[in-house]
mmCIF file of C-alpha atoms in Angstrom:
data_model
loop_
_atom_site.group_PDB
_atom_site.id
_atom_site.type_symbol
_atom_site.label_atom_id
_atom_site.label_comp_id
_atom_site.label_asym_id
_atom_site.label_seq_id
_atom_site.Cartn_x
_atom_site.Cartn_y
_atom_site.Cartn_z
ATOM 1 C CA UNK F 884 99.022 -20.941 295.278
ATOM 2 C CA UNK F 885 100.762 -18.110 297.124
ATOM 3 C CA UNK F 886 101.040 -16.096 293.897
ATOM 4 C CA UNK F 887 97.318 -16.459 293.270
ATOM 5 C CA UNK F 888 96.586 -15.368 296.853
ATOM 6 C CA UNK F 889 98.801 -12.304 296.468
ATOM 7 C CA UNK F 890 97.114 -11.390 293.182
ATOM 8 C CA UNK F 891 93.676 -11.706 294.769
ATOM 9 C CA UNK F 892 94.786 -9.635 297.771
ATOM 10 C CA UNK F 893 96.157 -6.936 295.473
ATOM 11 C CA UNK F 894 92.957 -6.935 293.433
ATOM 12 C CA UNK F 895 90.734 -6.482 296.476
ATOM 13 C CA UNK F 896 93.018 -3.809 297.945
ATOM 14 C CA UNK F 897 92.984 -1.917 294.649
ATOM 15 C CA UNK F 898 89.210 -2.345 294.355
ATOM 16 C CA UNK F 899 88.732 -0.981 297.867
ATOM 17 C CA UNK F 900 90.961 2.055 297.399
ATOM 18 C CA UNK F 901 89.687 2.900 293.910
ATOM 19 C CA UNK F 902 86.022 2.626 294.855
ATOM 20 C CA UNK F 903 86.633 4.637 298.030
ATOM 21 C CA UNK F 904 88.220 7.362 295.888
ATOM 22 C CA UNK F 905 85.115 7.347 293.668
ATOM 23 C CA UNK F 906 82.928 7.675 296.776
ATOM 24 C CA UNK F 907 84.860 10.712 297.931
ATOM 25 C CA UNK F 908 85.563 12.505 294.681
ATOM 26 C CA UNK F 909 82.572 11.851 292.422
ATOM 27 C CA UNK F 910 80.025 14.649 292.225
ATOM 28 C CA UNK F 911 76.983 12.464 291.479
ATOM 29 C CA UNK F 912 75.568 10.932 294.623
ATOM 30 C CA UNK F 913 74.182 7.841 292.892
ATOM 31 C CA UNK F 914 77.624 6.888 291.594
ATOM 32 C CA UNK F 915 79.098 7.472 295.033
ATOM 33 C CA UNK F 916 76.471 5.201 296.592
ATOM 34 C CA UNK F 917 77.198 2.365 294.165
ATOM 35 C CA UNK F 918 80.943 2.833 294.589
ATOM 36 C CA UNK F 919 80.390 2.495 298.336
ATOM 37 C CA UNK F 920 78.967 -0.968 297.634
ATOM 38 C CA UNK F 921 82.257 -2.053 296.044
ATOM 39 C CA UNK F 922 84.202 -0.492 298.908
ATOM 40 C CA UNK F 923 82.246 -2.520 301.458
ATOM 41 C CA UNK F 924 82.729 -5.733 299.458
ATOM 42 C CA UNK F 925 86.453 -5.037 299.177
ATOM 43 C CA UNK F 926 86.794 -4.436 302.895
ATOM 44 C CA UNK F 927 84.892 -7.671 303.607
ATOM 45 C CA UNK F 928 87.276 -9.551 301.314
ATOM 46 C CA UNK F 929 90.257 -8.000 303.096
ATOM 47 C CA UNK F 930 88.796 -9.193 306.404
ATOM 48 C CA UNK F 931 88.692 -12.704 304.966
ATOM 49 C CA UNK F 932 92.366 -12.452 304.051
ATOM 50 C CA UNK F 933 93.065 -11.490 307.666
ATOM 51 C CA UNK F 934 91.211 -14.627 308.881
ATOM 52 C CA UNK F 935 88.485 -12.490 310.451
ATOM 53 C CA UNK F 936 85.458 -14.308 309.139
ATOM 54 C CA UNK F 937 83.099 -12.846 311.727
ATOM 55 C CA UNK F 938 84.045 -9.283 310.782
ATOM 56 C CA UNK F 939 83.623 -10.108 307.085
ATOM 57 C CA UNK F 940 80.153 -11.510 307.700
ATOM 58 C CA UNK F 941 79.222 -8.547 309.891
ATOM 59 C CA UNK F 942 80.539 -6.180 307.225
ATOM 60 C CA UNK F 943 78.339 -7.773 304.590
ATOM 61 C CA UNK F 944 75.250 -8.078 306.775
ATOM 62 C CA UNK F 945 75.348 -4.710 308.498
ATOM 63 C CA UNK F 946 76.930 -2.357 306.000
ATOM 64 C CA UNK F 947 75.965 -3.872 302.657
ATOM 65 C CA UNK F 948 72.682 -5.400 303.747
ATOM 66 C CA UNK F 949 71.441 -2.611 305.946
ATOM 67 C CA UNK F 950 73.133 0.718 305.733
ATOM 68 C CA UNK F 951 73.956 0.756 302.025
ATOM 69 C CA UNK F 952 70.456 -0.408 301.142
ATOM 70 C CA UNK F 953 69.034 2.499 303.127
ATOM 71 C CA UNK F 954 71.418 4.939 301.452
ATOM 72 C CA UNK F 955 70.468 3.731 297.980
ATOM 73 C CA UNK F 956 66.752 3.887 298.827
ATOM 74 C CA UNK F 957 67.290 7.407 300.125
ATOM 75 C CA UNK F 958 69.062 8.403 296.943
ATOM 76 C CA UNK F 959 66.329 6.898 294.776
ATOM 77 C CA UNK F 960 63.641 8.689 296.770
ATOM 78 C CA UNK F 961 65.174 12.054 295.999
ATOM 79 C CA UNK F 962 63.750 13.953 293.080
ATOM 80 C CA UNK F 963 66.957 14.286 291.085
ATOM 81 C CA UNK F 964 68.464 10.806 291.130
ATOM 82 C CA UNK F 965 71.056 11.149 288.411
ATOM 83 C CA UNK F 966 71.589 14.878 288.364
ATOM 84 C CA UNK F 967 71.949 15.587 292.083
ATOM 85 C CA UNK F 968 75.403 17.084 292.509
ATOM 86 C CA UNK F 969 77.260 17.172 295.770
ATOM 87 C CA UNK F 970 79.018 20.464 296.336
ATOM 88 C CA UNK F 971 82.757 19.845 296.467
ATOM 89 C CA UNK F 972 83.753 23.269 297.737
ATOM 90 C CA UNK F 973 85.195 23.553 301.200
ATOM 91 C CA UNK F 974 86.108 26.755 302.885
ATOM 92 C CA UNK F 975 88.850 25.466 305.190
ATOM 93 C CA UNK F 976 90.691 23.000 303.001
ATOM 94 C CA UNK F 977 94.113 24.389 303.820
ATOM 95 C CA UNK F 978 93.357 24.199 307.547
ATOM 96 C CA UNK F 979 92.351 20.567 307.055
ATOM 97 C CA UNK F 980 95.766 19.796 305.577
ATOM 98 C CA UNK F 981 97.377 20.089 309.019
ATOM 99 C CA UNK F 982 95.674 17.047 310.613
ATOM 100 C CA UNK F 983 95.859 15.150 307.317
ATOM 101 C CA UNK F 984 99.614 15.661 307.141
ATOM 102 C CA UNK F 985 100.026 14.749 310.824
ATOM 103 C CA UNK F 986 98.084 11.496 310.355
ATOM 104 C CA UNK F 987 99.954 10.754 307.116
ATOM 105 C CA UNK F 988 103.345 11.243 308.760
ATOM 106 C CA UNK F 989 102.239 9.089 311.714
ATOM 107 C CA UNK F 990 101.088 6.302 309.403
ATOM 108 C CA UNK F 991 104.299 6.524 307.391
ATOM 109 C CA UNK F 992 106.388 6.187 310.559
ATOM 110 C CA UNK F 993 104.322 3.187 311.687
ATOM 111 C CA UNK F 994 104.714 1.558 308.267
ATOM 112 C CA UNK F 995 108.489 2.023 308.374
ATOM 113 C CA UNK F 996 108.849 0.642 311.913
ATOM 114 C CA UNK F 997 106.597 -2.380 311.477
ATOM 115 C CA UNK F 998 108.068 -5.826 310.958
ATOM 116 C CA UNK F 999 106.076 -7.075 307.975
ATOM 117 C CA UNK F 1000 106.805 -10.757 308.259
ATOM 118 C CA UNK F 1001 103.654 -12.742 307.659
ATOM 119 C CA UNK F 1002 102.651 -15.312 310.241
ATOM 120 C CA UNK F 1003 100.065 -17.922 309.501
ATOM 121 C CA UNK F 1004 97.638 -18.068 312.419
ATOM 122 C CA UNK F 1005 95.486 -20.904 311.186
ATOM 123 C CA UNK F 1006 92.134 -20.867 309.541
ATOM 124 C CA UNK F 1007 89.867 -21.706 312.463
ATOM 125 C CA UNK F 1008 86.577 -19.786 312.455
ATOM 126 C CA UNK F 1009 86.477 -16.909 314.911
ATOM 127 C CA UNK F 1010 82.723 -16.445 315.331
ATOM 128 C CA UNK F 1011 82.367 -19.085 318.060
ATOM 129 C CA UNK F 1012 85.303 -17.718 320.077
ATOM 130 C CA UNK F 1013 83.950 -14.169 319.787
ATOM 131 C CA UNK F 1014 80.514 -15.314 320.900
ATOM 132 C CA UNK F 1015 81.933 -17.079 323.921
ATOM 133 C CA UNK F 1016 84.014 -14.046 324.884
ATOM 134 C CA UNK F 1017 81.031 -11.693 324.518
ATOM 135 C CA UNK F 1018 78.836 -13.896 326.693
ATOM 136 C CA UNK F 1019 81.423 -14.629 329.400
ATOM 137 C CA UNK F 1020 84.394 -12.293 329.787
ATOM 138 C CA UNK F 1021 82.995 -9.162 328.121
ATOM 139 C CA UNK F 1022 79.354 -9.548 329.118
ATOM 140 C CA UNK F 1023 79.143 -6.267 331.073
ATOM 141 C CA UNK F 1024 80.626 -4.048 328.311
ATOM 142 C CA UNK F 1025 78.437 -5.863 325.769
ATOM 143 C CA UNK F 1026 75.299 -5.166 327.801
ATOM 144 C CA UNK F 1027 76.349 -1.550 328.440
ATOM 145 C CA UNK F 1028 76.784 -1.037 324.701
ATOM 146 C CA UNK F 1029 73.327 -2.506 324.071
ATOM 147 C CA UNK F 1030 71.780 -0.150 326.667
ATOM 148 C CA UNK F 1031 73.597 2.794 325.078
ATOM 149 C CA UNK F 1032 72.265 1.857 321.639
ATOM 150 C CA UNK F 1033 68.768 1.427 323.058
ATOM 151 C CA UNK F 1034 68.955 4.856 324.712
ATOM 152 C CA UNK F 1035 70.125 6.412 321.436
ATOM 153 C CA UNK F 1036 67.268 4.724 319.579
ATOM 154 C CA UNK F 1037 64.667 5.943 322.083
ATOM 155 C CA UNK F 1038 66.155 9.450 321.984
ATOM 156 C CA UNK F 1039 66.064 9.517 318.188
ATOM 157 C CA UNK F 1040 62.438 8.383 318.190
ATOM 158 C CA UNK F 1041 61.556 11.033 320.772
ATOM 159 C CA UNK F 1042 63.246 13.762 318.723
ATOM 160 C CA UNK F 1043 61.552 12.588 315.525
ATOM 161 C CA UNK F 1044 58.113 12.638 317.191
ATOM 162 C CA UNK F 1045 58.799 16.069 318.691
ATOM 163 C CA UNK F 1046 59.710 17.594 315.328
ATOM 164 C CA UNK F 1047 56.849 15.832 313.564
ATOM 165 C CA UNK F 1048 54.260 17.033 316.089
ATOM 166 C CA UNK F 1049 55.690 20.579 315.902
ATOM 167 C CA UNK F 1050 55.386 20.515 312.116
ATOM 168 C CA UNK F 1051 51.809 19.209 312.356
ATOM 169 C CA UNK F 1052 50.918 21.984 314.831
ATOM 170 C CA UNK F 1053 52.212 24.589 312.386
ATOM 171 C CA UNK F 1054 50.107 23.092 309.602
ATOM 172 C CA UNK F 1055 46.901 22.866 311.667
ATOM 173 C CA UNK F 1056 47.151 26.399 313.120
ATOM 174 C CA UNK F 1057 47.952 29.000 310.485
ATOM 175 C CA UNK F 1058 49.517 32.290 311.526
ATOM 176 C CA UNK F 1059 46.214 34.164 311.427
ATOM 177 C CA UNK F 1060 44.774 31.962 314.221
ATOM 178 C CA UNK F 1061 42.220 30.073 312.137
ATOM 179 C CA UNK F 1062 42.123 26.301 312.292
ATOM 180 C CA UNK F 1063 41.643 24.189 309.210
#
């Protein structure tokens, strides 16, 4: 049973890393969007292996069900669905190597210093415990986060209306002063 679990864990880890590489390195945006789907499923499966069922469900509902669906709709609404290329040229790639190397060295040090003995923590569902903690001990930070998200949503709507009304004003009043 443990061998089968290790094989499944390796498969989902490989699926996650390979599909994430396709997301980053593929030039066609439609292939990147579909590879992102497999990345999200792989991450959700890895959450299940870590006994984090709530995070796995949230990953599937929020990222796969919401965000990825919007991305794919956005890609399909573009004019060039299959031939839209993403420019892969960066002007400061060598400057970007400095933080990448620093993070890589830091991760390598953490990997070497970590005791990798596996401990079985049980398979009790975590959603109920998280819900109780959010409604009792962490109620104030939870409500502050909801107010922050509400303020961001109202601000985004205000900005969208401002730009839309500015664009409509430009259309209704041409530069020569005549109205349509």
